[in-house]
Coordinates of C-alpha atoms and ligand atoms in Angstrom, one line a residue:
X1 CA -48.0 8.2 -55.8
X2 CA -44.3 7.5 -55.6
X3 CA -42.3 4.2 -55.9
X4 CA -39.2 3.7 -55.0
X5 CA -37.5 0.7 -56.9
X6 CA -34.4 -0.4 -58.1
X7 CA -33.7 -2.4 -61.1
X8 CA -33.4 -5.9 -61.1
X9 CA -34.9 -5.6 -57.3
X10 CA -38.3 -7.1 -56.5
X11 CA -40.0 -3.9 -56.8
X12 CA -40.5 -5.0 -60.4
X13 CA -43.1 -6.3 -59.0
X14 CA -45.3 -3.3 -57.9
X15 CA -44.3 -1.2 -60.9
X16 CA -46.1 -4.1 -63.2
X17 CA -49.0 -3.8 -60.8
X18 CA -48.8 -0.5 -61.3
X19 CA -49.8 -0.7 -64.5
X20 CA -52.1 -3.4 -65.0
X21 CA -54.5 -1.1 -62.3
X22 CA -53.4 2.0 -65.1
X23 CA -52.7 4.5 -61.6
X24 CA -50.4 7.5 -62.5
X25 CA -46.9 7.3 -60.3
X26 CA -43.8 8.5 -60.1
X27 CA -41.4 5.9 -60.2
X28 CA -38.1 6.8 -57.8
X29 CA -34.7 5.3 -59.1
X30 CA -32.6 3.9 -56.2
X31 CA -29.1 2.9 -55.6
X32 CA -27.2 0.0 -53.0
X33 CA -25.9 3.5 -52.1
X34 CA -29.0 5.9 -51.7
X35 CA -30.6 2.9 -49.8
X36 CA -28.3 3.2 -47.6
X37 CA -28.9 7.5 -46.9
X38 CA -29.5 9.1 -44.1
X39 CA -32.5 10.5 -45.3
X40 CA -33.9 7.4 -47.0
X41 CA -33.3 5.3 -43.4
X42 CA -35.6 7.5 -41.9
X43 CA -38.5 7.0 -44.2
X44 CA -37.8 3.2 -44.5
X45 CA -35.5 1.3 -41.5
X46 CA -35.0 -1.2 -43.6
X47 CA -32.8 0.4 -46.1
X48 CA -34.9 -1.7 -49.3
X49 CA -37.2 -1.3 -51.9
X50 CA -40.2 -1.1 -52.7
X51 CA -41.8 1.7 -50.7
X52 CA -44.6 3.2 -51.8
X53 CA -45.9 6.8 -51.3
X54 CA -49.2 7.8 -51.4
X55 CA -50.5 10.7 -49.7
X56 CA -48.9 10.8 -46.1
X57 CA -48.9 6.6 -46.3
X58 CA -45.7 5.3 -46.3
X59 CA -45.5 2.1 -47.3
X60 CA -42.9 -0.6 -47.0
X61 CA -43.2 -4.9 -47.3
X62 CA -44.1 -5.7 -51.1
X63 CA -46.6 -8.2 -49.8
X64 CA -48.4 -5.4 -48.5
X65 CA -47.6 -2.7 -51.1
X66 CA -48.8 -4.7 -53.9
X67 CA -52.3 -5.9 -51.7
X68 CA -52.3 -2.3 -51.0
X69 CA -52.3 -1.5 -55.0
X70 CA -55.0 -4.4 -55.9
X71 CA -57.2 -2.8 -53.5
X72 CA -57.0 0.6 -54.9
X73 CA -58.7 -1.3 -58.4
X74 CA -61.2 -4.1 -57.4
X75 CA -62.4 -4.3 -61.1
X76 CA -59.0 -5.6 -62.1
X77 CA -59.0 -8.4 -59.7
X78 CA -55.9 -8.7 -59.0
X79 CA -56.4 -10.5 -55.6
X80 CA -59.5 -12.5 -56.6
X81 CA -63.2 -12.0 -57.5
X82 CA -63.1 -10.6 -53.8
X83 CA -63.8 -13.5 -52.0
X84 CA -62.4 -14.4 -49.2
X85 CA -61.1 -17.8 -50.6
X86 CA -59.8 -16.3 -53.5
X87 CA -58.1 -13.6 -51.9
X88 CA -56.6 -16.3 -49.7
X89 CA -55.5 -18.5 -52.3
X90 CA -53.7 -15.1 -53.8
X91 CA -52.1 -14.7 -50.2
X92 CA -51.1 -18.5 -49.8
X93 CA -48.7 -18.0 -53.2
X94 CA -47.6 -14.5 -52.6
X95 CA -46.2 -15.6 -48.9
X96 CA -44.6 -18.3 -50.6
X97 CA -42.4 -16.4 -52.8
X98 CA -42.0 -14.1 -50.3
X99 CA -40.9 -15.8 -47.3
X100 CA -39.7 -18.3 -49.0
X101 CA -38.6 -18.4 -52.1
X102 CA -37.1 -14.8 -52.5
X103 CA -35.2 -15.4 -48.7
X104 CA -33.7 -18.2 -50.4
X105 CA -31.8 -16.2 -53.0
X106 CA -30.3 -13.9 -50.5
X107 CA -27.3 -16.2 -50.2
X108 CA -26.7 -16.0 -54.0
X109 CA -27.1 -12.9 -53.5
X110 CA -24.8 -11.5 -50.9
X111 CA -23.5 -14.3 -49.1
X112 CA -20.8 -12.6 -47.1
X113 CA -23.9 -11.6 -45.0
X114 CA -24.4 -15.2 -44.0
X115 CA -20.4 -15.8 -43.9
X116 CA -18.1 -13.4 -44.4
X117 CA -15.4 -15.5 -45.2
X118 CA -15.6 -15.1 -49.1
X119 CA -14.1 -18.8 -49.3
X120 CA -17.3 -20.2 -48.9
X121 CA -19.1 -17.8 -50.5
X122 CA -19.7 -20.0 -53.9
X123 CA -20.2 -23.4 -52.4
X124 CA -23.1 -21.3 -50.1
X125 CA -24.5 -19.6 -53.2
X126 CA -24.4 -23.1 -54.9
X127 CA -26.3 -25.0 -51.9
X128 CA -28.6 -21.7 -52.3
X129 CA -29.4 -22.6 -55.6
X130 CA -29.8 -26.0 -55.2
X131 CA -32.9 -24.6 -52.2
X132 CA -34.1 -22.3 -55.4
X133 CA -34.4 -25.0 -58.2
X134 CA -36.3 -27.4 -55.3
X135 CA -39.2 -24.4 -54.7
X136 CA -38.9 -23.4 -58.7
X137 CA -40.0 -27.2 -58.9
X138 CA -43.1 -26.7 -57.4
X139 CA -44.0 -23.7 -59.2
X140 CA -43.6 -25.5 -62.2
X141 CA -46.1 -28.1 -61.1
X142 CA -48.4 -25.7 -60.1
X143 CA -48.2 -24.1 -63.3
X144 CA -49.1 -27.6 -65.2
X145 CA -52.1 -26.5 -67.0
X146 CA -52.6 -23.1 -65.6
X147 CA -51.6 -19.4 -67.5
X148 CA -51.0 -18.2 -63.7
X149 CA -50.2 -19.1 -60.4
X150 CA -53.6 -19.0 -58.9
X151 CA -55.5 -19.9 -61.9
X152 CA -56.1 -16.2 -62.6
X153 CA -53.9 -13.3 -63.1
X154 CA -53.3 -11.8 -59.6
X155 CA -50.5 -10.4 -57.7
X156 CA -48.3 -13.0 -57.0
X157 CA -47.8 -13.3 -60.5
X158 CA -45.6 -10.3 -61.1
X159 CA -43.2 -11.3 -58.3
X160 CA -43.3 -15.1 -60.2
X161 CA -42.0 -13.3 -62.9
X162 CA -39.0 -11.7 -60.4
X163 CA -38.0 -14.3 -59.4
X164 CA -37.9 -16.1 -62.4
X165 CA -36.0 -13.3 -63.8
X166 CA -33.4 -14.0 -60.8
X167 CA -33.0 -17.3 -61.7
X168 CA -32.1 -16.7 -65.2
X169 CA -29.6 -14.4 -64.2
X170 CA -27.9 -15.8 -61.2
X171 CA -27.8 -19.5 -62.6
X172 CA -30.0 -21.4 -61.3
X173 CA -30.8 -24.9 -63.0
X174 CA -34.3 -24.1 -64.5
X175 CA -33.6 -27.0 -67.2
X176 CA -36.9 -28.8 -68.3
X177 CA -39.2 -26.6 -66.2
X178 CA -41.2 -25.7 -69.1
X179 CA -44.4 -24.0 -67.2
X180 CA -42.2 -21.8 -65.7
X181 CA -40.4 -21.1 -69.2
X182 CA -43.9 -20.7 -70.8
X183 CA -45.0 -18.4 -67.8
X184 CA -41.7 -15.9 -68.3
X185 CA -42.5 -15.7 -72.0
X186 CA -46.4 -15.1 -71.4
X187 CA -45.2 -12.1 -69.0
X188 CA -42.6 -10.9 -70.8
X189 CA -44.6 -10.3 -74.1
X190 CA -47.8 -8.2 -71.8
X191 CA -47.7 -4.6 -72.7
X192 CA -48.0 -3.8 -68.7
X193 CA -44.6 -5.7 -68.4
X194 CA -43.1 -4.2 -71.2
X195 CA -43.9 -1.1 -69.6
X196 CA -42.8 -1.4 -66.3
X197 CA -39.2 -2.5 -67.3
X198 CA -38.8 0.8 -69.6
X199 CA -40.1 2.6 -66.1
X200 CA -37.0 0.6 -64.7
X201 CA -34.6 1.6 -66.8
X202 CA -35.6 5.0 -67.7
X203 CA -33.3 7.2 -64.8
X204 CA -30.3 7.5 -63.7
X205 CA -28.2 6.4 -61.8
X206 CA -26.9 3.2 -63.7
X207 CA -28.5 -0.4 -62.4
X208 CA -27.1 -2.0 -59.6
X209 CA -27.4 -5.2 -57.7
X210 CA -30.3 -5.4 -55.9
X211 CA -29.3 -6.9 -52.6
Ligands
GSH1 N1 -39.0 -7.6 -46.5 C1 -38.8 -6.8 -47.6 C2 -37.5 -7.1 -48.3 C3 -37.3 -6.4 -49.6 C4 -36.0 -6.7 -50.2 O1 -35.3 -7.7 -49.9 N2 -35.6 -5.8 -51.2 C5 -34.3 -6.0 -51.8 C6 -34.4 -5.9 -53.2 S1 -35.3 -7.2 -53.9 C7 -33.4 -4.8 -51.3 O2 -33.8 -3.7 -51.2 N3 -32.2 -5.1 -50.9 C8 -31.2 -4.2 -50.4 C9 -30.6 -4.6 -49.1 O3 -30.9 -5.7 -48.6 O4 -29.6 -3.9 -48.7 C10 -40.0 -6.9 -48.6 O5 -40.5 -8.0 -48.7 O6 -40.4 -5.8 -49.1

């Protein structure tokens, strides 16, 4: 099994998943510029990461890549006790942070793809975060009195942990959201994390942004 990932990206994501189900891969260090190849395009259209490989299965859309993975390992119940209203309660937050919450840090991101006139480009990134710190709210609420986002460790928590991540580095105001803070620390202090960043930083070529 192969996974293509780039550091910093949100294929953190799978390569904690990756461990926590203990399944022997091959993690696959890309580049804004290898995305971007010829020969890459042609396995994924979008030019992103993740994609997984398993087998002749190709695999693109985390939301699907890391469903795919908790699949593969039922006993770790990483998308519920396999019920269908656990599993949707796991889907609920997962299309969340994915449709939501990740889109809106694309504009902190790169937002000379949403106006190329690099004038605006900081008081569009600033709106952007102002759209983050409003959906990091929530999270925080929902983390009031909970160790994860569902209740139990699942999927959606590793891309929690992301986009946490993000916000710490891009400067978003995460001042007084103390579940949140609690949540990062949890995370970052589980051996399967710990593990997955070394996987992130282990090849070459140098990190790059991830958008
Ligand atoms: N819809 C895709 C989006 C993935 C995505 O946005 N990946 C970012 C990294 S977090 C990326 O590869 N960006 C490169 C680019 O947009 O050129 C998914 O959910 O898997």
């Amino acid at each position: 099994m192969k996974l293509y990932h780039m550091p910093g990206a949100c294929s953190l994501a799978d390569l904690i998943v990756l461990q926590w189900i203990g399944m022997p891969h091959e993690p696959v260090r890309m580049s804004m510029e290898t995305l971007k190849s010829p020969d890459y395009l042609a396995t994924n259209a979008g030019g992103t990461v993740p994609l997984l490989q398993d087998g002749d299965l190709s695999l693109t859309e985390n939301v699907a890549i890391l469903g795919y993975l908790a699949e593969l390992k039922p006993e770790a119940r990483l998308l519920g006790d396999g019920s269908p209203r656990a599993r949707a309660e796991v889907m609920r937050w997962l299309g969340f942070l994915n449709s939501d919450v990740h889109k809106a840090f694309k504009p902190i991101f790169t937002p000379g793809r949403f106006l190329p006139d690099p004038q605006y480009a900081s008081a569009l990134a600033d709106k952007a975060r102002a759209h983050v710190r409003a959906y990091l709210e929530r999270l925080d609420q929902r983390l009031e009195g909970r160790d994860w986002i569902t209740g139990e460790r699942s999927i959606a928590d590793p891309y929690l942990f992301v986009l946490t991540r993000w916000s710490r580095n891009k400067k978003v105001d995460v001042d007084g959201l103390d579940n949140l803070a609690c949540f990062a620390e949890r995370m970052n202090g589980d051996a399967g994390v710990q593990a997955a960043l070394a996987a992130e930083d282990s090849a070459l070529p140098p990190a790059m942004s991830p958008h």
